[in-house]
Tab-separated table of N, CA and C in Angstrom:
chain	number	residue	atom	x	y	z
S	26	MET	N	-74.531	-205.744	39.663
S	26	MET	CA	-73.340	-206.559	39.783
S	26	MET	C	-73.427	-207.325	41.101
S	27	ASP	N	-73.224	-208.605	41.052
S	27	ASP	CA	-73.291	-209.432	42.238
S	27	ASP	C	-71.956	-210.130	42.460
S	28	GLU	N	-70.988	-209.353	42.883
S	28	GLU	CA	-69.694	-209.929	43.232
S	28	GLU	C	-69.097	-209.115	44.363
S	29	CYS	N	-68.226	-209.731	45.116
S	29	CYS	CA	-67.581	-209.068	46.239
S	29	CYS	C	-66.466	-208.162	45.725
S	30	LEU	N	-66.463	-206.938	46.193
S	30	LEU	CA	-65.457	-205.974	45.767
S	30	LEU	C	-64.292	-205.862	46.752
S	31	LEU	N	-64.291	-206.712	47.764
S	31	LEU	CA	-63.231	-206.674	48.765
S	31	LEU	C	-62.090	-207.606	48.386
S	32	SER	N	-60.902	-207.271	48.835
S	32	SER	CA	-59.769	-208.183	48.658
S	32	SER	C	-59.936	-209.332	49.655
S	33	GLY	N	-59.037	-210.263	49.670
S	33	GLY	CA	-59.150	-211.448	50.507
S	33	GLY	C	-59.080	-211.169	51.996
S	34	PRO	N	-59.496	-212.135	52.805
S	34	PRO	CA	-59.525	-211.971	54.258
S	34	PRO	C	-58.140	-211.754	54.857
S	35	GLU	N	-57.109	-212.196	54.157
S	35	GLU	CA	-55.743	-212.027	54.669
S	35	GLU	C	-55.332	-210.560	54.731
S	36	ASN	N	-56.089	-209.693	54.086
S	36	ASN	CA	-55.779	-208.262	54.088
S	36	ASN	C	-56.487	-207.498	55.208
S	37	PHE	N	-57.173	-208.223	56.068
S	37	PHE	CA	-57.858	-207.612	57.207
S	37	PHE	C	-57.337	-208.239	58.488
S	38	VAL	N	-57.345	-207.486	59.554
S	38	VAL	CA	-56.854	-207.944	60.856
S	38	VAL	C	-57.932	-208.780	61.539
S	39	ASP	N	-57.539	-209.913	62.094
S	39	ASP	CA	-58.477	-210.721	62.877
S	39	ASP	C	-58.938	-209.930	64.099
S	40	VAL	N	-60.211	-210.034	64.409
S	40	VAL	CA	-60.756	-209.358	65.578
S	40	VAL	C	-60.050	-209.827	66.853
S	41	ASP	N	-59.544	-211.066	66.855
S	41	ASP	CA	-58.797	-211.568	68.016
S	41	ASP	C	-57.607	-210.673	68.350
S	42	GLU	N	-57.053	-210.018	67.352
S	42	GLU	CA	-55.874	-209.168	67.559
S	42	GLU	C	-56.240	-207.751	68.001
S	43	CYS	N	-57.529	-207.413	67.955
S	43	CYS	CA	-57.938	-206.055	68.336
S	43	CYS	C	-59.314	-206.087	68.994
S	44	GLU	N	-59.493	-207.009	69.926
S	44	GLU	CA	-60.785	-207.179	70.592
S	44	GLU	C	-61.268	-205.924	71.309
S	45	ASP	N	-60.343	-205.062	71.717
S	45	ASP	CA	-60.720	-203.860	72.466
S	45	ASP	C	-60.988	-202.654	71.562
S	46	HIS	N	-61.105	-202.890	70.261
S	46	HIS	CA	-61.375	-201.813	69.309
S	46	HIS	C	-62.857	-201.767	68.955
S	47	MET	N	-63.273	-200.626	68.420
S	47	MET	CA	-64.637	-200.415	67.946
S	47	MET	C	-64.568	-199.957	66.502
S	48	GLY	N	-65.692	-200.026	65.823
S	48	GLY	CA	-65.757	-199.574	64.436
S	48	GLY	C	-66.602	-200.538	63.630
S	49	ALA	N	-66.155	-200.862	62.428
S	49	ALA	CA	-66.883	-201.788	61.551
S	49	ALA	C	-66.073	-203.070	61.385
S	50	TYR	N	-66.800	-204.178	61.286
S	50	TYR	CA	-66.140	-205.469	61.109
S	50	TYR	C	-66.785	-206.213	59.948
S	51	LEU	N	-66.093	-207.206	59.467
S	51	LEU	CA	-66.579	-208.089	58.407
S	51	LEU	C	-66.585	-209.511	58.939
S	52	VAL	N	-67.465	-210.338	58.377
S	52	VAL	CA	-67.517	-211.740	58.778
S	52	VAL	C	-67.211	-212.575	57.535
S	53	PHE	N	-66.233	-213.465	57.684
S	53	PHE	CA	-65.779	-214.300	56.576
S	53	PHE	C	-66.114	-215.759	56.851
S	54	ASP	N	-66.785	-216.403	55.919
S	54	ASP	CA	-67.113	-217.833	55.992
S	54	ASP	C	-65.891	-218.592	55.473
S	55	THR	N	-65.192	-219.280	56.367
S	55	THR	CA	-63.935	-219.948	56.002
S	55	THR	C	-64.154	-221.213	55.176
S	56	VAL	N	-65.364	-221.759	55.188
S	56	VAL	CA	-65.657	-222.955	54.393
S	56	VAL	C	-66.029	-222.560	52.968
S	57	ARG	N	-66.961	-221.639	52.825
S	57	ARG	CA	-67.410	-221.211	51.499
S	57	ARG	C	-66.475	-220.155	50.892
S	58	ARG	N	-65.569	-219.618	51.705
S	58	ARG	CA	-64.578	-218.623	51.278
S	58	ARG	C	-65.235	-217.354	50.742
S	59	VAL	N	-66.214	-216.830	51.518
S	59	VAL	CA	-66.903	-215.598	51.137
S	59	VAL	C	-67.102	-214.716	52.366
S	60	PHE	N	-67.091	-213.418	52.143
S	60	PHE	CA	-67.534	-212.495	53.178
S	60	PHE	C	-69.052	-212.546	53.176
S	61	CYS	N	-69.650	-212.719	54.351
S	61	CYS	CA	-71.098	-212.904	54.407
S	61	CYS	C	-71.823	-211.835	55.214
S	62	ARG	N	-71.099	-210.915	55.825
S	62	ARG	CA	-71.764	-209.900	56.638
S	62	ARG	C	-70.807	-208.779	56.981
S	63	SER	N	-71.377	-207.596	57.146
S	63	SER	CA	-70.648	-206.487	57.758
S	63	SER	C	-71.428	-206.092	59.003
S	64	GLY	N	-70.750	-205.458	59.932
S	64	GLY	CA	-71.423	-205.035	61.155
S	64	GLY	C	-70.656	-203.914	61.815
S	65	LYS	N	-71.241	-203.372	62.876
S	65	LYS	CA	-70.561	-202.313	63.615
S	65	LYS	C	-70.520	-202.662	65.088
S	66	ALA	N	-69.462	-202.267	65.712
S	66	ALA	CA	-69.310	-202.452	67.151
S	66	ALA	C	-68.943	-201.096	67.726
S	67	HIS	N	-69.947	-200.383	68.127
S	67	HIS	CA	-69.740	-199.115	68.811
S	67	HIS	C	-71.076	-198.663	69.315
S	68	SER	N	-71.197	-198.502	70.569
S	68	SER	CA	-72.428	-197.992	71.142
S	68	SER	C	-72.198	-197.794	72.622
S	69	ALA	N	-73.256	-197.392	73.278
S	69	ALA	CA	-73.165	-197.191	74.717
S	69	ALA	C	-72.760	-198.494	75.385
S	70	LYS	N	-72.240	-198.374	76.583
S	70	LYS	CA	-71.782	-199.556	77.306
S	70	LYS	C	-72.946	-200.490	77.594
S	71	ARG	N	-72.675	-201.780	77.459
S	71	ARG	CA	-73.633	-202.818	77.814
S	71	ARG	C	-73.023	-203.630	78.939
S	72	ASN	N	-73.802	-203.868	79.959
S	72	ASN	CA	-73.322	-204.643	81.101
S	72	ASN	C	-72.019	-204.071	81.651
S	73	ALA	N	-71.920	-202.738	81.673
S	73	ALA	CA	-70.763	-202.017	82.216
S	73	ALA	C	-69.485	-202.221	81.414
S	74	ALA	N	-69.581	-202.768	80.201
S	74	ALA	CA	-68.398	-202.945	79.356
S	74	ALA	C	-68.648	-202.275	78.010
S	75	PRO	N	-67.639	-201.608	77.466
S	75	PRO	CA	-67.813	-201.013	76.138
S	75	PRO	C	-68.116	-202.095	75.105
S	76	ARG	N	-68.906	-201.771	74.113
S	76	ARG	CA	-69.277	-202.747	73.075
S	76	ARG	C	-68.210	-202.737	71.988
S	77	THR	N	-67.172	-203.506	72.198
S	77	THR	CA	-66.027	-203.584	71.302
S	77	THR	C	-66.204	-204.730	70.309
S	78	PHE	N	-65.227	-204.899	69.415
S	78	PHE	CA	-65.266	-206.026	68.471
S	78	PHE	C	-65.400	-207.358	69.218
S	79	GLY	N	-64.602	-207.525	70.268
S	79	GLY	CA	-64.639	-208.771	71.026
S	79	GLY	C	-65.984	-209.013	71.687
S	80	VAL	N	-66.549	-207.969	72.274
S	80	VAL	CA	-67.863	-208.078	72.918
S	80	VAL	C	-68.927	-208.405	71.882
S	81	ARG	N	-68.877	-207.746	70.739
S	81	ARG	CA	-69.892	-207.966	69.703
S	81	ARG	C	-69.820	-209.392	69.149
S	82	ARG	N	-68.615	-209.892	68.960
S	82	ARG	CA	-68.475	-211.265	68.475
S	82	ARG	C	-69.060	-212.247	69.481
S	83	LYS	N	-68.813	-212.032	70.770
S	83	LYS	CA	-69.374	-212.917	71.804
S	83	LYS	C	-70.900	-212.849	71.820
S	84	GLU	N	-71.459	-211.647	71.621
S	84	GLU	CA	-72.920	-211.515	71.529
S	84	GLU	C	-73.459	-212.344	70.359
S	85	HIS	N	-72.790	-212.244	69.210
S	85	HIS	CA	-73.208	-213.032	68.044
S	85	HIS	C	-73.127	-214.524	68.334
S	86	GLU	N	-72.064	-214.950	68.994
S	86	GLU	CA	-71.909	-216.374	69.294
S	86	GLU	C	-73.025	-216.871	70.202
S	87	GLU	N	-73.354	-216.087	71.230
S	87	GLU	CA	-74.437	-216.468	72.143
S	87	GLU	C	-75.769	-216.551	71.401
S	88	ASP	N	-76.036	-215.591	70.517
S	88	ASP	CA	-77.289	-215.604	69.750
S	88	ASP	C	-77.324	-216.764	68.760
S	89	ALA	N	-76.186	-217.076	68.150
S	89	ALA	CA	-76.127	-218.197	67.199
S	89	ALA	C	-76.351	-219.530	67.917
S	90	LEU	N	-76.013	-219.585	69.189
S	90	LEU	CA	-76.199	-220.801	69.982
S	90	LEU	C	-77.607	-220.877	70.572
S	91	ASN	N	-78.059	-219.772	71.167
S	91	ASN	CA	-79.288	-219.799	71.963
S	91	ASN	C	-80.561	-219.373	71.240
S	92	SER	N	-80.458	-218.511	70.242
S	92	SER	CA	-81.676	-218.032	69.573
S	92	SER	C	-81.414	-217.686	68.114
S	93	PRO	N	-80.928	-218.640	67.332
S	93	PRO	CA	-80.595	-218.335	65.935
S	93	PRO	C	-81.807	-217.953	65.083
S	94	GLU	N	-82.984	-218.375	65.482
S	94	GLU	CA	-84.178	-218.085	64.690
S	94	GLU	C	-84.576	-216.611	64.704
S	95	LYS	N	-84.003	-215.817	65.579
S	95	LYS	CA	-84.375	-214.407	65.701
S	95	LYS	C	-83.651	-213.497	64.725
S	96	SER	N	-82.705	-214.018	63.963
S	96	SER	CA	-81.909	-213.179	63.074
S	96	SER	C	-81.565	-213.937	61.796
S	97	ASN	N	-81.587	-213.234	60.691
S	97	ASN	CA	-81.202	-213.849	59.421
S	97	ASN	C	-79.751	-214.325	59.468
S	98	PHE	N	-78.878	-213.528	60.063
S	98	PHE	CA	-77.474	-213.902	60.185
S	98	PHE	C	-77.327	-215.195	60.997
S	99	HIS	N	-77.948	-215.246	62.173
S	99	HIS	CA	-77.776	-216.402	63.054
S	99	HIS	C	-78.507	-217.643	62.557
S	100	SER	N	-79.609	-217.461	61.827
S	100	SER	CA	-80.279	-218.641	61.263
S	100	SER	C	-79.516	-219.157	60.036
S	101	SER	N	-78.792	-218.268	59.359
S	101	SER	CA	-77.949	-218.695	58.236
S	101	SER	C	-76.671	-219.360	58.716
S	102	TYR	N	-76.182	-218.923	59.880
S	102	TYR	CA	-74.940	-219.456	60.454
S	102	TYR	C	-75.144	-219.766	61.943
S	103	PRO	N	-75.970	-220.775	62.257
S	103	PRO	CA	-76.172	-221.123	63.667
S	103	PRO	C	-74.918	-221.785	64.246
S	104	HIS	N	-74.816	-221.769	65.534
S	104	HIS	CA	-73.725	-222.467	66.220
S	104	HIS	C	-73.930	-223.972	66.037
S	105	LYS	N	-72.850	-224.716	65.877
S	105	LYS	CA	-72.961	-226.176	65.676
S	105	LYS	C	-73.657	-226.864	66.840
S	106	ASN	N	-73.590	-226.274	68.038
S	106	ASN	CA	-74.168	-226.899	69.222
S	106	ASN	C	-75.565	-226.392	69.566
S	107	THR	N	-76.178	-225.632	68.673
S	107	THR	CA	-77.508	-225.119	68.996
S	107	THR	C	-78.522	-226.248	69.033
S	108	ARG	N	-79.505	-226.089	69.891
S	108	ARG	CA	-80.593	-227.067	69.972
S	108	ARG	C	-81.856	-226.487	69.356
S	109	CYS	N	-81.749	-225.315	68.774
S	109	CYS	CA	-82.900	-224.642	68.173
S	109	CYS	C	-83.075	-225.084	66.730
S	110	ASP	N	-84.317	-225.027	66.277
S	110	ASP	CA	-84.611	-225.332	64.880
S	110	ASP	C	-84.234	-224.124	64.036
S	111	THR	N	-83.346	-224.302	63.106
S	111	THR	CA	-82.902	-223.186	62.257
S	111	THR	C	-83.503	-223.255	60.861
S	112	GLY	N	-84.310	-224.256	60.590
S	112	GLY	CA	-84.984	-224.352	59.300
S	112	GLY	C	-84.025	-224.681	58.168
S	113	ASP	N	-84.424	-224.267	56.968
S	113	ASP	CA	-83.660	-224.597	55.759
S	113	ASP	C	-82.682	-223.506	55.335
S	114	ALA	N	-82.560	-222.477	56.119
S	114	ALA	CA	-81.757	-221.315	55.714
S	114	ALA	C	-80.265	-221.466	56.003
S	115	VAL	N	-79.846	-222.571	56.557
S	115	VAL	CA	-78.450	-222.732	56.987
S	115	VAL	C	-77.501	-222.709	55.782
S	116	ARG	N	-76.529	-221.801	55.846
S	116	ARG	CA	-75.490	-221.701	54.812
S	116	ARG	C	-74.170	-222.261	55.323
S	117	GLY	N	-74.046	-222.314	56.634
S	117	GLY	CA	-72.817	-222.764	57.262
S	117	GLY	C	-72.993	-222.690	58.765
S	118	TYR	N	-71.888	-222.724	59.492
S	118	TYR	CA	-71.959	-222.696	60.948
S	118	TYR	C	-71.137	-221.541	61.504
S	119	PHE	N	-71.654	-220.976	62.589
S	119	PHE	CA	-70.970	-219.865	63.239
S	119	PHE	C	-69.534	-220.229	63.569
S	120	ASN	N	-69.309	-221.463	63.948
S	120	ASN	CA	-67.982	-221.935	64.345
S	120	ASN	C	-66.966	-221.807	63.213
S	121	ASP	N	-67.431	-221.702	61.971
S	121	ASP	CA	-66.546	-221.604	60.808
S	121	ASP	C	-66.400	-220.162	60.300
S	122	LEU	N	-66.872	-219.213	61.095
S	122	LEU	CA	-66.775	-217.810	60.686
S	122	LEU	C	-65.558	-217.158	61.320
S	123	ASN	N	-64.975	-216.237	60.594
S	123	ASN	CA	-63.825	-215.480	61.069
S	123	ASN	C	-64.201	-214.008	61.033
S	124	PHE	N	-64.144	-213.368	62.178
S	124	PHE	CA	-64.472	-211.941	62.271
S	124	PHE	C	-63.216	-211.126	61.992
S	125	LYS	N	-63.343	-210.153	61.103
S	125	LYS	CA	-62.221	-209.312	60.688
S	125	LYS	C	-62.545	-207.845	60.975
S	126	ALA	N	-61.563	-207.110	61.421
S	126	ALA	CA	-61.736	-205.663	61.612
S	126	ALA	C	-61.658	-204.998	60.247
S	127	ALA	N	-62.707	-204.286	59.881
S	127	ALA	CA	-62.707	-203.559	58.608
S	127	ALA	C	-62.013	-202.212	58.810
S	128	LEU	N	-62.452	-201.484	59.810
S	128	LEU	CA	-61.843	-200.206	60.170
S	128	LEU	C	-62.228	-199.936	61.616
S	129	GLY	N	-61.256	-199.706	62.451
S	129	GLY	CA	-61.583	-199.536	63.854
S	129	GLY	C	-60.637	-198.632	64.597
S	130	TRP	N	-61.018	-198.368	65.839
S	130	TRP	CA	-60.226	-197.532	66.735
S	130	TRP	C	-60.395	-198.086	68.145
S	131	LYS	N	-59.417	-197.793	69.009
S	131	LYS	CA	-59.490	-198.252	70.403
S	131	LYS	C	-60.728	-197.659	71.059
S	132	HIS	N	-61.353	-198.436	71.945
S	132	HIS	CA	-62.599	-197.968	72.558
S	132	HIS	C	-62.393	-196.731	73.409
S	133	ASN	N	-61.220	-196.530	73.930
S	133	ASN	CA	-60.937	-195.338	74.714
S	133	ASN	C	-60.060	-194.395	73.875
S	134	VAL	N	-60.671	-193.834	72.834
S	134	VAL	CA	-59.907	-193.022	71.887
S	134	VAL	C	-59.369	-191.740	72.502
S	135	GLY	N	-59.909	-191.343	73.640
S	135	GLY	CA	-59.448	-190.133	74.292
S	135	GLY	C	-59.915	-188.893	73.557
S	136	PRO	N	-59.517	-187.735	74.063
S	136	PRO	CA	-60.005	-186.482	73.486
S	136	PRO	C	-59.568	-186.256	72.036
S	137	THR	N	-58.382	-186.705	71.659
S	137	THR	CA	-57.919	-186.493	70.284
S	137	THR	C	-58.732	-187.329	69.302
S	138	GLY	N	-58.907	-188.620	69.579
S	138	GLY	CA	-59.688	-189.482	68.703
S	138	GLY	C	-61.139	-189.060	68.632
S	139	SER	N	-61.700	-188.717	69.768
S	139	SER	CA	-63.079	-188.264	69.814
S	139	SER	C	-63.241	-186.981	69.002
S	140	LYS	N	-62.248	-186.093	69.089
S	140	LYS	CA	-62.298	-184.839	68.337
S	140	LYS	C	-62.276	-185.109	66.833
S	141	ILE	N	-61.452	-186.037	66.404
S	141	ILE	CA	-61.350	-186.350	64.971
S	141	ILE	C	-62.672	-186.893	64.443
S	142	LEU	N	-63.347	-187.746	65.226
S	142	LEU	CA	-64.585	-188.367	64.768
S	142	LEU	C	-65.820	-187.503	65.007
S	143	ALA	N	-65.824	-186.735	66.090
S	143	ALA	CA	-67.039	-186.019	66.473
S	143	ALA	C	-66.968	-184.505	66.283
S	144	SER	N	-65.843	-183.971	65.853
S	144	SER	CA	-65.749	-182.535	65.582
S	144	SER	C	-65.957	-182.287	64.097
S	145	SER	N	-66.467	-181.124	63.793
S	145	SER	CA	-66.643	-180.756	62.392
S	145	SER	C	-65.278	-180.468	61.763
S	146	ILE	N	-65.234	-180.444	60.465
S	146	ILE	CA	-63.977	-180.190	59.742
S	146	ILE	C	-63.324	-178.900	60.225
S	147	SER	N	-64.134	-177.875	60.433
S	147	SER	CA	-63.588	-176.587	60.881
S	147	SER	C	-62.931	-176.679	62.256
S	148	GLY	N	-63.280	-177.700	63.043
S	148	GLY	CA	-62.699	-177.891	64.366
S	148	GLY	C	-61.648	-178.985	64.404
S	149	GLY	N	-61.155	-179.399	63.230
S	149	GLY	CA	-60.112	-180.413	63.176
S	149	GLY	C	-60.619	-181.838	63.004
S	150	GLY	N	-61.899	-181.998	62.713
S	150	GLY	CA	-62.472	-183.333	62.544
S	150	GLY	C	-62.492	-183.781	61.089
S	151	LEU	N	-63.045	-184.953	60.866
S	151	LEU	CA	-63.103	-185.541	59.529
S	151	LEU	C	-64.449	-185.349	58.835
S	152	PHE	N	-65.477	-184.955	59.580
S	152	PHE	CA	-66.831	-184.910	59.037
S	152	PHE	C	-67.436	-183.520	59.205
S	153	VAL	N	-68.517	-183.280	58.500
S	153	VAL	CA	-69.270	-182.034	58.645
S	153	VAL	C	-70.425	-182.318	59.595
S	154	TRP	N	-70.429	-181.657	60.731
S	154	TRP	CA	-71.500	-181.789	61.711
S	154	TRP	C	-72.105	-180.398	61.898
S	155	ASP	N	-73.130	-180.071	61.125
S	155	ASP	CA	-73.731	-178.740	61.239
S	155	ASP	C	-74.683	-178.684	62.433
S	156	ALA	N	-75.107	-177.478	62.804
S	156	ALA	CA	-75.943	-177.278	63.993
S	156	ALA	C	-77.261	-178.040	63.895
S	157	ALA	N	-77.891	-178.046	62.722
S	157	ALA	CA	-79.167	-178.748	62.558
S	157	ALA	C	-78.993	-180.251	62.795
S	158	THR	N	-77.917	-180.814	62.287
S	158	THR	CA	-77.650	-182.242	62.474
S	158	THR	C	-77.399	-182.548	63.946
S	159	LEU	N	-76.584	-181.742	64.597
S	159	LEU	CA	-76.279	-181.964	66.010
S	159	LEU	C	-77.531	-181.845	66.871
S	160	ASN	N	-78.413	-180.893	66.539
S	160	ASN	CA	-79.673	-180.758	67.286
S	160	ASN	C	-80.534	-182.001	67.104
S	161	ARG	N	-80.586	-182.506	65.883
S	161	ARG	CA	-81.374	-183.720	65.606
S	161	ARG	C	-80.779	-184.918	66.362
S	162	LEU	N	-79.468	-185.035	66.361
S	162	LEU	CA	-78.826	-186.143	67.072
S	162	LEU	C	-79.073	-186.047	68.568
S	163	GLY	N	-79.095	-184.827	69.084
S	163	GLY	CA	-79.342	-184.629	70.507
S	163	GLY	C	-80.740	-185.045	70.924
S	164	SER	N	-81.662	-185.114	69.959
S	164	SER	CA	-83.040	-185.478	70.277
S	164	SER	C	-83.287	-186.987	70.193
S	165	THR	N	-82.290	-187.752	69.768
S	165	THR	CA	-82.497	-189.201	69.679
S	165	THR	C	-82.536	-189.795	71.078
S	166	LYS	N	-83.277	-190.847	71.220
S	166	LYS	CA	-83.417	-191.491	72.522
S	166	LYS	C	-82.456	-192.664	72.688
S	167	SER	N	-81.645	-192.940	71.677
S	167	SER	CA	-80.781	-194.115	71.715
S	167	SER	C	-79.539	-193.912	72.585
S	168	CYS	N	-79.029	-192.725	72.665
S	168	CYS	CA	-77.833	-192.440	73.459
S	168	CYS	C	-78.007	-191.090	74.133
S	169	SER	N	-77.381	-190.911	75.277
S	169	SER	CA	-77.555	-189.660	76.002
S	169	SER	C	-76.603	-188.567	75.537
S	170	GLU	N	-75.447	-188.911	75.049
S	170	GLU	CA	-74.483	-187.899	74.636
S	170	GLU	C	-74.404	-187.814	73.125
S	171	VAL	N	-74.384	-186.580	72.628
S	171	VAL	CA	-74.327	-186.365	71.182
S	171	VAL	C	-73.054	-186.968	70.598
S	172	LYS	N	-71.921	-186.843	71.283
S	172	LYS	CA	-70.667	-187.418	70.765
S	172	LYS	C	-70.784	-188.931	70.595
S	173	GLN	N	-71.475	-189.576	71.522
S	173	GLN	CA	-71.683	-191.019	71.418
S	173	GLN	C	-72.479	-191.342	70.155
S	174	VAL	N	-73.532	-190.564	69.902
S	174	VAL	CA	-74.358	-190.781	68.715
S	174	VAL	C	-73.533	-190.521	67.456
S	175	GLN	N	-72.720	-189.465	67.476
S	175	GLN	CA	-71.870	-189.169	66.317
S	175	GLN	C	-70.929	-190.336	66.019
S	176	MET	N	-70.306	-190.876	67.052
S	176	MET	CA	-69.376	-191.979	66.835
S	176	MET	C	-70.118	-193.236	66.384
S	177	ASP	N	-71.347	-193.440	66.872
S	177	ASP	CA	-72.179	-194.538	66.366
S	177	ASP	C	-72.417	-194.359	64.873
S	178	LEU	N	-72.758	-193.138	64.461
S	178	LEU	CA	-73.036	-192.886	63.047
S	178	LEU	C	-71.801	-193.060	62.177
S	179	VAL	N	-70.641	-192.696	62.684
S	179	VAL	CA	-69.397	-192.932	61.937
S	179	VAL	C	-69.211	-194.436	61.731
S	180	ALA	N	-69.439	-195.218	62.783
S	180	ALA	CA	-69.315	-196.676	62.671
S	180	ALA	C	-70.336	-197.225	61.678
S	181	TYR	N	-71.569	-196.704	61.711
S	181	TYR	CA	-72.588	-197.134	60.745
S	181	TYR	C	-72.195	-196.768	59.319
S	182	LEU	N	-71.612	-195.598	59.139
S	182	LEU	CA	-71.159	-195.174	57.811
S	182	LEU	C	-70.120	-196.160	57.267
S	183	ILE	N	-69.170	-196.527	58.092
S	183	ILE	CA	-68.126	-197.467	57.674
S	183	ILE	C	-68.743	-198.832	57.376
S	184	GLU	N	-69.633	-199.288	58.262
S	184	GLU	CA	-70.300	-200.577	58.039
S	184	GLU	C	-71.065	-200.559	56.715
S	185	SER	N	-71.819	-199.507	56.466
S	185	SER	CA	-72.618	-199.419	55.234
S	185	SER	C	-71.736	-199.415	53.996
S	186	THR	N	-70.595	-198.769	54.083
S	186	THR	CA	-69.660	-198.731	52.959
S	186	THR	C	-69.159	-200.140	52.637
S	187	TYR	N	-68.783	-200.880	53.668
S	187	TYR	CA	-68.340	-202.258	53.450
S	187	TYR	C	-69.503	-203.149	53.007
S	188	ASP	N	-70.691	-202.886	53.521
S	188	ASP	CA	-71.860	-203.684	53.141
S	188	ASP	C	-72.117	-203.596	51.635
S	189	ILE	N	-71.924	-202.430	51.072
S	189	ILE	CA	-72.101	-202.237	49.633
S	189	ILE	C	-71.099	-203.080	48.838
S	190	ALA	N	-69.929	-203.290	49.413
S	190	ALA	CA	-68.874	-204.038	48.712
S	190	ALA	C	-69.059	-205.556	48.764
S	191	LEU	N	-69.972	-206.031	49.614
S	191	LEU	CA	-70.190	-207.478	49.720
S	191	LEU	C	-71.020	-207.992	48.548
S	192	GLU	N	-70.792	-209.234	48.218
S	192	GLU	CA	-71.595	-209.886	47.179
S	192	GLU	C	-73.028	-210.018	47.698
S	193	ARG	N	-73.959	-209.415	46.993
S	193	ARG	CA	-75.339	-209.320	47.451
S	193	ARG	C	-75.941	-210.681	47.812
S	194	SER	N	-75.723	-211.674	46.990
S	194	SER	CA	-76.340	-212.991	47.225
S	194	SER	C	-75.712	-213.735	48.407
S	195	LYS	N	-74.560	-213.306	48.860
S	195	LYS	CA	-73.878	-213.959	49.989
S	195	LYS	C	-74.072	-213.186	51.296
S	196	ASN	N	-74.564	-211.951	51.196
S	196	ASN	CA	-74.699	-211.073	52.354
S	196	ASN	C	-75.945	-211.446	53.156
S	197	VAL	N	-75.770	-211.843	54.405
S	197	VAL	CA	-76.889	-212.232	55.251
S	197	VAL	C	-77.297	-211.136	56.225
S	198	SER	N	-76.762	-209.938	56.068
S	198	SER	CA	-77.209	-208.811	56.884
S	198	SER	C	-78.628	-208.455	56.461
S	199	ALA	N	-79.506	-208.274	57.429
S	199	ALA	CA	-80.897	-207.972	57.106
S	199	ALA	C	-81.263	-206.532	57.426
S	200	SER	N	-80.546	-205.891	58.324
S	200	SER	CA	-80.898	-204.550	58.744
S	200	SER	C	-79.634	-203.767	59.016
S	201	ALA	N	-79.584	-202.566	58.497
S	201	ALA	CA	-78.401	-201.729	58.692
S	201	ALA	C	-78.284	-201.246	60.142
S	202	GLY	N	-79.409	-201.074	60.819
S	202	GLY	CA	-79.376	-200.659	62.224
S	202	GLY	C	-79.506	-199.173	62.445
S	203	TRP	N	-79.165	-198.369	61.463
S	203	TRP	CA	-79.203	-196.922	61.657
S	203	TRP	C	-80.536	-196.316	61.298
S	204	GLU	N	-81.534	-197.122	61.029
S	204	GLU	CA	-82.849	-196.622	60.637
S	204	GLU	C	-83.455	-195.681	61.670
S	205	ARG	N	-83.127	-195.879	62.945
S	205	ARG	CA	-83.722	-195.038	63.998
S	205	ARG	C	-83.339	-193.567	63.854
S	206	PHE	N	-82.299	-193.284	63.068
S	206	PHE	CA	-81.881	-191.902	62.897
S	206	PHE	C	-82.578	-191.209	61.738
S	207	LEU	N	-83.371	-191.952	60.970
S	207	LEU	CA	-84.054	-191.362	59.824
S	207	LEU	C	-85.304	-190.629	60.234
């Protein structure tokens, strides 16, 4: 089946209204009227700032302007002012995209939010985090704290769920990003 299973963009909050949140986001092409990408904004701090929805959108904008050829997403939707050759893959322009929060939480969730996302069900959390999984997560080189890795994986889970709901032929996401955990 090649159709979008999501309701319209009006049913999602604009990232502008929750720039300080993390989680999964969707990208909506306002000209073609299609969702074209899902993504996640949650990871270790970059440049001393948490990687929130607002930070991630700015990163995408800079890449769409300065180096669109390095990504399927940015070459499909380069910035209108880019001076780079984007080839024949252009579907639209970054300037016409609207970033929507799919599911998110404030970047400083505090001990209660962290407990819900990073504790096992038996400890009041939402997920099953067994000892073998936690040991494996602790051995990853991507983040220093296991809780950080757990929250990254929760964000990836949400992103992947929304990615499945996108119309395959319109989805310009090329990599889920969580491959390093396999």
